[in-house]
Structures are given as structure tokens and as C-alpha cells.
Coordinates of C-alpha atoms in Angstrom, one line a residue:
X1 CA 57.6 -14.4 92.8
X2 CA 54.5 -15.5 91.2
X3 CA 55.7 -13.4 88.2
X4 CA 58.8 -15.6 87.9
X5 CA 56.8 -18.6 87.9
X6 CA 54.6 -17.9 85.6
X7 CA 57.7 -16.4 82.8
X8 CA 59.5 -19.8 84.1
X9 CA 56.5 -22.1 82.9
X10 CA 55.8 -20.5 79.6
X11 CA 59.5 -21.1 79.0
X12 CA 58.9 -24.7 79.9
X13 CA 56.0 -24.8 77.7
X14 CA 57.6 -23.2 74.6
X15 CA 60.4 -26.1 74.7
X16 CA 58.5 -28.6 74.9
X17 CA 56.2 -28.2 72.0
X18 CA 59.4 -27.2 69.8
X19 CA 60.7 -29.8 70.8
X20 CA 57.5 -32.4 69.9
X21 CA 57.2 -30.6 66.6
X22 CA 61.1 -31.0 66.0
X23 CA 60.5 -34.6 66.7
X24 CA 56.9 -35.2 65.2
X25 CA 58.7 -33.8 61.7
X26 CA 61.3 -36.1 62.0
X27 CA 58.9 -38.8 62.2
X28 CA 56.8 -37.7 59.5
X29 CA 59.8 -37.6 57.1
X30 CA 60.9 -41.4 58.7
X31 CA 57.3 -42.8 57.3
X32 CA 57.2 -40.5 54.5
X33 CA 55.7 -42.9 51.4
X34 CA 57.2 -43.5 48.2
X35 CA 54.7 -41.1 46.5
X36 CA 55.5 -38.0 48.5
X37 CA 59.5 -38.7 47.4
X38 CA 59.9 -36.1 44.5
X39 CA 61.3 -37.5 41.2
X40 CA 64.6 -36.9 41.8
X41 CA 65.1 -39.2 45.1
X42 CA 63.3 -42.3 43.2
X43 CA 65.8 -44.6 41.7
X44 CA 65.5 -44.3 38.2
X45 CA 65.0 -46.9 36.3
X46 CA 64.1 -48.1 32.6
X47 CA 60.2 -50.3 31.6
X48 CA 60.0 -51.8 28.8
X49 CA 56.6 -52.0 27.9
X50 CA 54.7 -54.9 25.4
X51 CA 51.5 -53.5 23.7
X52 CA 48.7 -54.4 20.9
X53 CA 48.1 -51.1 19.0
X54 CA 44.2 -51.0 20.9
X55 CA 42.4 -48.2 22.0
X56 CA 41.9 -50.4 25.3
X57 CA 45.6 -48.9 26.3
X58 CA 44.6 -45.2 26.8
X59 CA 45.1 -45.2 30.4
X60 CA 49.3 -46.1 29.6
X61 CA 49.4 -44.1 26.6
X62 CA 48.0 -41.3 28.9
X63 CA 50.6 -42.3 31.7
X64 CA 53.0 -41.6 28.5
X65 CA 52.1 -38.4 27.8
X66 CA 51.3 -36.6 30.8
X67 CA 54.1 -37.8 32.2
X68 CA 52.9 -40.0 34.9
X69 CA 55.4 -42.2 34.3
X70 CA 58.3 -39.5 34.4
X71 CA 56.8 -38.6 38.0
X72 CA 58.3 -42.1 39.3
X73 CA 60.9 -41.3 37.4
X74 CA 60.3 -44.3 35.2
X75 CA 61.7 -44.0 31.5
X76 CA 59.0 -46.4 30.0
X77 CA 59.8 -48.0 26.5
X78 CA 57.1 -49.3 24.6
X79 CA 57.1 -51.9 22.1
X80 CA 54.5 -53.6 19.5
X81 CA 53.5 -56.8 19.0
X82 CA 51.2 -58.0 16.5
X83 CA 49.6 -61.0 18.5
X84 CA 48.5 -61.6 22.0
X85 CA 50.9 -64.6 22.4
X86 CA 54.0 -63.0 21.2
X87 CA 53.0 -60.9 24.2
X88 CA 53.0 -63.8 26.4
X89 CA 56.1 -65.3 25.4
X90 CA 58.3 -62.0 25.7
X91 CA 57.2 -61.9 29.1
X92 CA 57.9 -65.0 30.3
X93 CA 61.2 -64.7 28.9
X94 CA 61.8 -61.3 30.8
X95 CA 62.4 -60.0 27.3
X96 CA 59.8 -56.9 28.3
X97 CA 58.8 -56.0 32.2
X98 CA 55.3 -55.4 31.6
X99 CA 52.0 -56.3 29.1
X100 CA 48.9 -55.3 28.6
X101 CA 47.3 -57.9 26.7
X102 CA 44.1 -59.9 26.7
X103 CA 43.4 -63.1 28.7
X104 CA 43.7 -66.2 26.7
X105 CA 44.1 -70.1 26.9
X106 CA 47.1 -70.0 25.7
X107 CA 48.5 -67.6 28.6
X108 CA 47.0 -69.7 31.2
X109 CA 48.6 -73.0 29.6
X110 CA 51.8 -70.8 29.8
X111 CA 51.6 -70.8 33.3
X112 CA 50.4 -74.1 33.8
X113 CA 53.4 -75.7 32.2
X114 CA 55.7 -73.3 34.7
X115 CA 56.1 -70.2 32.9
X116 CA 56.1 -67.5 35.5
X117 CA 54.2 -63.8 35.2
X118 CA 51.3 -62.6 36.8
X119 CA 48.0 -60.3 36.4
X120 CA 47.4 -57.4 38.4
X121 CA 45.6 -55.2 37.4
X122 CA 42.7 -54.2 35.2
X123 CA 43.1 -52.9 31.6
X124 CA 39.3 -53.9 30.3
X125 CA 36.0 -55.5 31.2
X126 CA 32.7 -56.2 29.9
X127 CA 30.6 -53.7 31.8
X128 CA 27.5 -53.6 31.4
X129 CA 26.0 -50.2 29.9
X130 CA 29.5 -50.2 28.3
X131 CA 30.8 -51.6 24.8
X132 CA 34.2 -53.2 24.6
X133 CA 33.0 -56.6 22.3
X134 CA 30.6 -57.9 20.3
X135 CA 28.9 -60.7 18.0
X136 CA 29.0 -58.6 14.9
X137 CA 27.0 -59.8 11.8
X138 CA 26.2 -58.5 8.1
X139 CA 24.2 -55.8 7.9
X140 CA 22.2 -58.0 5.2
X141 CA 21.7 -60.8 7.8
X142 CA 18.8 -62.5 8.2
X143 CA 19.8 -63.6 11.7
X144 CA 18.0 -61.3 14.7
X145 CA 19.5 -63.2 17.9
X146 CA 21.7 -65.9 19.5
X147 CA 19.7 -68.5 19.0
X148 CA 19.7 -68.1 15.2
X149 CA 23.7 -68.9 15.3
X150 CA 22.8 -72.5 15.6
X151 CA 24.5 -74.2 12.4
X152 CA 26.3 -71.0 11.3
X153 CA 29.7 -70.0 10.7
X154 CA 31.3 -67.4 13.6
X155 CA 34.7 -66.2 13.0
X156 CA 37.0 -66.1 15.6
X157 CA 40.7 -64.7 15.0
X158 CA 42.3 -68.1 16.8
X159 CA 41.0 -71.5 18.7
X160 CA 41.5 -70.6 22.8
X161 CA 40.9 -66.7 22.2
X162 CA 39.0 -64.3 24.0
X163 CA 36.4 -64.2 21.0
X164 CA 35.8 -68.4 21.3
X165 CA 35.6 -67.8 25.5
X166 CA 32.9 -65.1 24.9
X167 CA 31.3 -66.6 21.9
X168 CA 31.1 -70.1 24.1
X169 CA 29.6 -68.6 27.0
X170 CA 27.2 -66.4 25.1
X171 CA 26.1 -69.5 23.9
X172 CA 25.5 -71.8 26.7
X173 CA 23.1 -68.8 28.0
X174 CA 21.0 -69.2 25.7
X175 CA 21.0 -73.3 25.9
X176 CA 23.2 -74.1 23.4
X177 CA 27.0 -75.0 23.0
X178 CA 30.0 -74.3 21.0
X179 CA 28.7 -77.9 18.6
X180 CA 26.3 -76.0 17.8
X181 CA 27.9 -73.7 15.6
X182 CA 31.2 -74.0 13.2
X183 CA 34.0 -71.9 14.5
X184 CA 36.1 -70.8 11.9
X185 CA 39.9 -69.6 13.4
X186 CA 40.6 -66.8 10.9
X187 CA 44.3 -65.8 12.7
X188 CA 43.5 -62.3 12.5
X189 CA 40.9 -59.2 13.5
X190 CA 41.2 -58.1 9.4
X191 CA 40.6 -61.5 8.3
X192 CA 37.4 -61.9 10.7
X193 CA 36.1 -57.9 9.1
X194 CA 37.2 -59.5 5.4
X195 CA 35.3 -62.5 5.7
X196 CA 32.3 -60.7 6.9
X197 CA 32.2 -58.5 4.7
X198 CA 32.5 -60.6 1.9
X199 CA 29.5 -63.0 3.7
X200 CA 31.7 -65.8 4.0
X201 CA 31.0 -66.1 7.4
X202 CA 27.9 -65.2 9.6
X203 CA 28.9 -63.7 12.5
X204 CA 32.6 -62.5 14.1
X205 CA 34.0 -61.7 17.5
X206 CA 34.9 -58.3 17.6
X207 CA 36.4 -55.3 19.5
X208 CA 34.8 -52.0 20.6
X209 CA 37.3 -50.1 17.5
X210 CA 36.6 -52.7 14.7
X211 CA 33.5 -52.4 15.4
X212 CA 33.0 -49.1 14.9
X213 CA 34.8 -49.5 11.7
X214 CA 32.3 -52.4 10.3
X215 CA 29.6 -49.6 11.1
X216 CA 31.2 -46.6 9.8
X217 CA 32.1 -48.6 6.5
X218 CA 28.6 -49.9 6.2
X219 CA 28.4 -53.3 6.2
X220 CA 28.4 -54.2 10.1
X221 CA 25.8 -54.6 12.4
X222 CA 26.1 -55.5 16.0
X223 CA 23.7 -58.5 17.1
X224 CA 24.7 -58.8 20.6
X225 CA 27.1 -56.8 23.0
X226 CA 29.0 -59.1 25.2
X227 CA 28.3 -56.6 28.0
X228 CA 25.2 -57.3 27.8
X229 CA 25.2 -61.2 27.9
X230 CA 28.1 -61.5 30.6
X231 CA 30.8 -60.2 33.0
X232 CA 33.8 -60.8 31.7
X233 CA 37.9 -59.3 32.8
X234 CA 38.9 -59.6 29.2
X235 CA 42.4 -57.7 29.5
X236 CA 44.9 -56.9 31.8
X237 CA 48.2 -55.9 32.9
X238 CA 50.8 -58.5 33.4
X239 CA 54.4 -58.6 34.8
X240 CA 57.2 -60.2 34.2
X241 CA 58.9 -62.7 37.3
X242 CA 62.0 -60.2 37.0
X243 CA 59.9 -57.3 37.1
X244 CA 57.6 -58.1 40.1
X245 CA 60.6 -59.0 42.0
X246 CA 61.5 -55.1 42.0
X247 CA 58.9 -54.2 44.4
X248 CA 59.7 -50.6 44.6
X249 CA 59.9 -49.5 40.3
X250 CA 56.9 -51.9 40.1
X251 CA 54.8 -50.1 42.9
X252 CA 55.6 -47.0 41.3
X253 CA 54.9 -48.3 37.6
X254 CA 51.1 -49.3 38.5
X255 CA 50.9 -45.9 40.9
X256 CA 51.5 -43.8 37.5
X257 CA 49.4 -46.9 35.8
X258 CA 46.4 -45.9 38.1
X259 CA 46.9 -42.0 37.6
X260 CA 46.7 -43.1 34.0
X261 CA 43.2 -45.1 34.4
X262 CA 41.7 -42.3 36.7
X263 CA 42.4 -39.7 33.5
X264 CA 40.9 -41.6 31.6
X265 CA 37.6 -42.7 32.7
X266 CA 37.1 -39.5 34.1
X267 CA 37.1 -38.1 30.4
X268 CA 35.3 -40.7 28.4
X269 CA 33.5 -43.1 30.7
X270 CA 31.5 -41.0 32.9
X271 CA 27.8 -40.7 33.3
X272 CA 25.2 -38.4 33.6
X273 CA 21.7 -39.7 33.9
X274 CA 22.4 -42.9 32.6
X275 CA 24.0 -41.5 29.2
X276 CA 28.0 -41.0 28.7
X277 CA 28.9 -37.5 28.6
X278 CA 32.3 -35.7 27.7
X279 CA 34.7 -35.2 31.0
X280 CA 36.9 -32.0 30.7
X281 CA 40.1 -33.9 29.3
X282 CA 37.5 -35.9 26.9
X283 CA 38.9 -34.4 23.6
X284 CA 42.8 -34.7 24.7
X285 CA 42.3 -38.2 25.2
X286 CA 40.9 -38.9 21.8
X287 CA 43.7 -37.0 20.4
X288 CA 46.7 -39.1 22.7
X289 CA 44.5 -42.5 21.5
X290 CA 44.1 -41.5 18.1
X291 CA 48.0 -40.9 17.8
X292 CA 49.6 -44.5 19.1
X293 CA 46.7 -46.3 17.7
X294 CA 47.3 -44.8 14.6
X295 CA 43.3 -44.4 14.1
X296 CA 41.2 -41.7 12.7
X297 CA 39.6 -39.5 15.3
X298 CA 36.2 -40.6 14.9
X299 CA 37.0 -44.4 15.3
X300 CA 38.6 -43.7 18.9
X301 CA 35.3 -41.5 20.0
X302 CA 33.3 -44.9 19.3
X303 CA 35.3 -47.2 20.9
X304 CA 36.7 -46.8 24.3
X305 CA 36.2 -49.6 26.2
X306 CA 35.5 -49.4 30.0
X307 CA 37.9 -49.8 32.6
X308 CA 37.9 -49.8 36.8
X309 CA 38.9 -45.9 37.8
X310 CA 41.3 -47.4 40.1
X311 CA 42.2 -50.3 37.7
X312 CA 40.8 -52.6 40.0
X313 CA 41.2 -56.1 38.8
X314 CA 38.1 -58.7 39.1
X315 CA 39.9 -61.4 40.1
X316 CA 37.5 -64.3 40.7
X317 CA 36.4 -63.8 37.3
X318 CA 39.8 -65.4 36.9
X319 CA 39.3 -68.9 38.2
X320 CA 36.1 -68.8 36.0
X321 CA 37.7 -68.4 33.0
X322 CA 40.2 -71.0 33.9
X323 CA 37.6 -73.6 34.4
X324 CA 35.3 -72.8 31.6
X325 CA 38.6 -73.7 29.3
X326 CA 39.7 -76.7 31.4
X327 CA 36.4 -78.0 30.5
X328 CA 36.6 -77.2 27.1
X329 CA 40.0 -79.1 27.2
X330 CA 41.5 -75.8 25.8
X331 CA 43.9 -76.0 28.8
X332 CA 46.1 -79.2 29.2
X333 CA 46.6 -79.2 33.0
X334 CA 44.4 -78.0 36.4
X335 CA 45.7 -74.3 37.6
X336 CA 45.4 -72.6 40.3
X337 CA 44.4 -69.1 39.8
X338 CA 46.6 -67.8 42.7
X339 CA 49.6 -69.0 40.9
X340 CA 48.8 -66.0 38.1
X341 CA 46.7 -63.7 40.3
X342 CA 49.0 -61.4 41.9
X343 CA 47.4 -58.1 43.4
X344 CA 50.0 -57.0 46.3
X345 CA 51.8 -54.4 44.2
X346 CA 48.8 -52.8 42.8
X347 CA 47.1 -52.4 46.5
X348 CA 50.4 -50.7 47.8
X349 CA 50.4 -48.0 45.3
X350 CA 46.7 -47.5 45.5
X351 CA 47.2 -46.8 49.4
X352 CA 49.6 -44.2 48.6
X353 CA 47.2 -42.2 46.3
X354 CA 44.4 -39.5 47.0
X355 CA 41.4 -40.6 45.3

């Protein structure tokens, strides 16, 4: 009798935990995330992405070309624009889904007069121990530091750019103010390296890439990195109103985004001792750069700007910028920087990655 109760309870026990298991599976699957869906069960859908041909978008030409993107089963479509505004407007029309694209006074007086997009995520900063920007000068120059600016010409490529917000600030740290310089709008980066070359100006606001190539063609010489003079979230990647609306191919977009920012600083931005050194995937990424940005090899090794691993935007820095040109009267109206600041998407897809 004993015997029988004993067979009978190891019965009872085997049921139940198959049936627990059977029923803790089928929960697992009910709360299973988008990530763990494999390509095939995610909607596909179509991006059409707005660049500037910049060394700053590694992480998406990565996302590209490891097929990041593909994983979401996202068919991104990129397209070039010559100017950071022409970014701005295509995007407020809905007429691409998402930018990467610097942050400017002209984007922020977008959205102050009702246009609708919205930052989430990062795409560049000035880090410090890091070059992204610079006040470049002649390599002839007589001028050694900030404070010899004063009364000088400093090329910017337009009025309301990221060059005058950097330039302005670098100045006030050290005392002075933007009327105490002439700032020369020069409508484009190969203007700003002609004029310097040529002396016709004394200093120029450029990027990590140009720079390289004012020093590599000898007449460049770098007098102040903006890294070292500020904190600044210089780019980032926007959405369009039509595109943030679609929460799920957006979610998945900055999930293959961040894969695409994780690749890449984990080849080109890491540090040993203090110093940079070469991450296993260091020379692939140089070659996937150096093909979109059409660039010679050796440019792209100089000039990769730094980035958040996890894209992570620094959003107060936002507001700051925002005052600095409201003050300036570069922006016609007060802004709120919660009306352009939108983060929601890019924490749910960072919840649903590993680190």
C-alpha cells in the first residue's frame, strides 16, 4: 500500500511540473520582445534615410552593412544632402523618416514656428580626450590662443551654425564675445579650408575630417579643440512626426541604430591607458567609412568623432543650446526643449538589448 502511494505521488508530481513548464512557455512566448521576433515575423517596412556625406555617420553606415538594419527587417534608403537645413526641411515635410544632422538655429527656429520632428538620439559630442571640432588656423599664424582672436576674421560656413555656437561660447570662456571678432559666413566647409588657406581669414570652424585634411595638405594647424574648451551634443538623430508615430519600425530602427554605435566605438574609440587603441573590427570600419564618405583611407583613421556606446543623447545640453541662441537673438521665439527632445523610443529598444 505504501508502494502505491508513493508510484501515485510521483505521478502527481510529474503532471504538475509539465504542466507549469507547458504554461510558463506559453507565457514566455506571450511577453516575448520585439528583439527576440526573428526577421521574418517583423513587419517589413521601408526608411528613408537623410545624410551629410561625414565620417560622424559610421555607426548607420555600419547598421548598413552588417545588416543590422536587415535584422528588423528594415529596407533602409539613404539619401544625400548637401546642407544641414535641406536636412531639416525634408523632414519636417515627411519627405525622409529619419536624419542625422547637426544641431543648428535654424532647426530649433523650425520647431519654434510649429514644424514638428524630434531628437533622440546621439550621433556626436564634444568629448573630452576626443576630437570631433576645432578652431583651425594657418600654419603661418602668428596667433598662439583664444584670446589672440580678438579683432580677427573666423570663418564660419553660415550665421546660426554649429561653428558660430562653438566659436561664441569658446569665446565668452575666455572673457570675450562674439563683437569681438568679425565672423565671416563663408556658406560652405571648402570655402572656410579655401579661405584659410589662401590667409584670407584667420581662423575657421572645422570638423574632425577637414581637419585632418588642412594637416595632411600642410597648411593647417589646430589652435584649439572644442573638446577641450566645452561639452557640447553637436549631432544627432532626428525623426520625422510620421515616422515617430510608428512606434514599432521606429523602435526597431534605433535598436539596429544602437548595434550600429556599439560596433563602432568598440573599434575606433576605445582606450587603453589613456591612449586610443585599434578594437578588433577597427580596420573594417575604416574601410565601410572610407566607402560612403567617399574619403581616402587615411583621412577616416584621423577623424572619427566620438559617440555614446549606447547612443545616449545628452539632453539638457539641449535647453543650453537653445538659450545661448535665444540670447543671441539667433532664434525668433522662446522654446521649450521638450517640444524637440523625444527619448521614449530610443529607451525601449535599449531595454531590449544585451549590453
Amino acid at each position: 500500500m505504501q508502494k502505491k502511494s508513493i508510484f501515485a505521488l510521483a505521478v502527481l508530481l510529474f503532471l504538475a511540473t509539465a504542466l507549469f513548464g507547458c504554461g510558463k512557455k506559453e507565457a514566455d512566448q506571450g511577453n516575448a520582445s520585439p528583439a527576440s521576433k526573428s526577421p521574418a515575423e517583423k513587419k517589413q517596412a521601408t526608411v528613408l534615410l537623410g545624410l551629410l556625406k561625414l565620417t560622424g555617420g559610421a555607426p548607420l553606415y555600419i547598421a548598413m552593412e552588417k545588416g543590422f538594419f536587415k535584422e528588423e527587417n528594415l529596407d533602409v534608403q539613404h539619401k544625400w544632402f548637401d546642407s544641414s537645413n535641406a536636412v531639416n526641411v525634408a523632414l519636417a515635410s515627411n519627405s525622409i523618416d529619419v536624419a542625422a544632422n547637426g544641431l543648428t538655429a535654424d532647426l530649433y527656429n523650425m520647431v519654434a514656428a510649429g514644424q514638428k520632428m524630434s531628437i533622440v538620439a546621439d550621433k556626436g559630442k564634444e568629448e573630452k580626450g576626443y576630437q570631433l571640432s576645432a578652431v583651425v588656423i594657418h600654419k603661418d599664424s602668428p596667433i598662439t590662443k583664444i584670446e589672440d582672436l580678438k579683432g580677427k576674421k573666423v570663418g564660419v560656413t553660415s550665421i546660426g551654425s554649429a561653428g558660430h555656437y562653438m566659436i561664441g561660447n569658446i569665446l565668452e570662456k575666455h572673457g570675450m564675445s562674439l563683437k569681438d571678432i568679425e565672423l565671416i559666413s563663408m556658406n560652405s566647409t571648402r570655402a572656410q579650408m579655401e579661405s584659410l588657406k589662401g590667409k584670407n581669414v584667420d581662423a575657421v570652424m572645422l570638423l574632425s575630417s577637414n581637419i585632418a585634411i588642412t594637416l595632411k595638405e600642410g597648411y593647417g594647424k589646430v589652435l584649439a579643440n572644442v573638446a577641450d574648451e566645452m561639452s557640447y551634443q553637436s549631432t544627432a538623430i532626428l525623426t520625422s512626426p510620421k515616422f515617430t508615430a510608428d512606434k514599432d519600425v521606429a523602435e526597431r530602427f534605433m535598436r539596429a541604430y544602437i548595434k550600429g554605435t556599439r560596433y563602432y566605438h568598440d573599434a575606433v574609440l576605445t582606450k587603453k591607458d589613456g591612449q586610443l587603441v585599434k578594437g578588433q573590427n577597427y580596420d573594417e570600419v575604416v574601410k565601410i567609412v572610407a566607402k560612403y564618405t567617399e574619403q581616402p583611407e587615411e583621412i577616416i583613421r584621423e577623424s572619427f568623432p566620438y559617440m555614446d556606446r549606447d547612443a545616449k543623447l545628452t539632453a539638457d545640453d539641449i535647453k543650453t543650446q537653445i538659450d545661448w541662441y535665444l540670447k543671441e537673438k539667433l532664434i525668433t521665439k522662446p522654446l521649450d526643449s521638450k517640444e524637440i527632445v523625444d527619448t521614449e523610443l530610443y529607451n525601449a529598444a535599449l531595454k531590449t538589448l544585451e549590453k
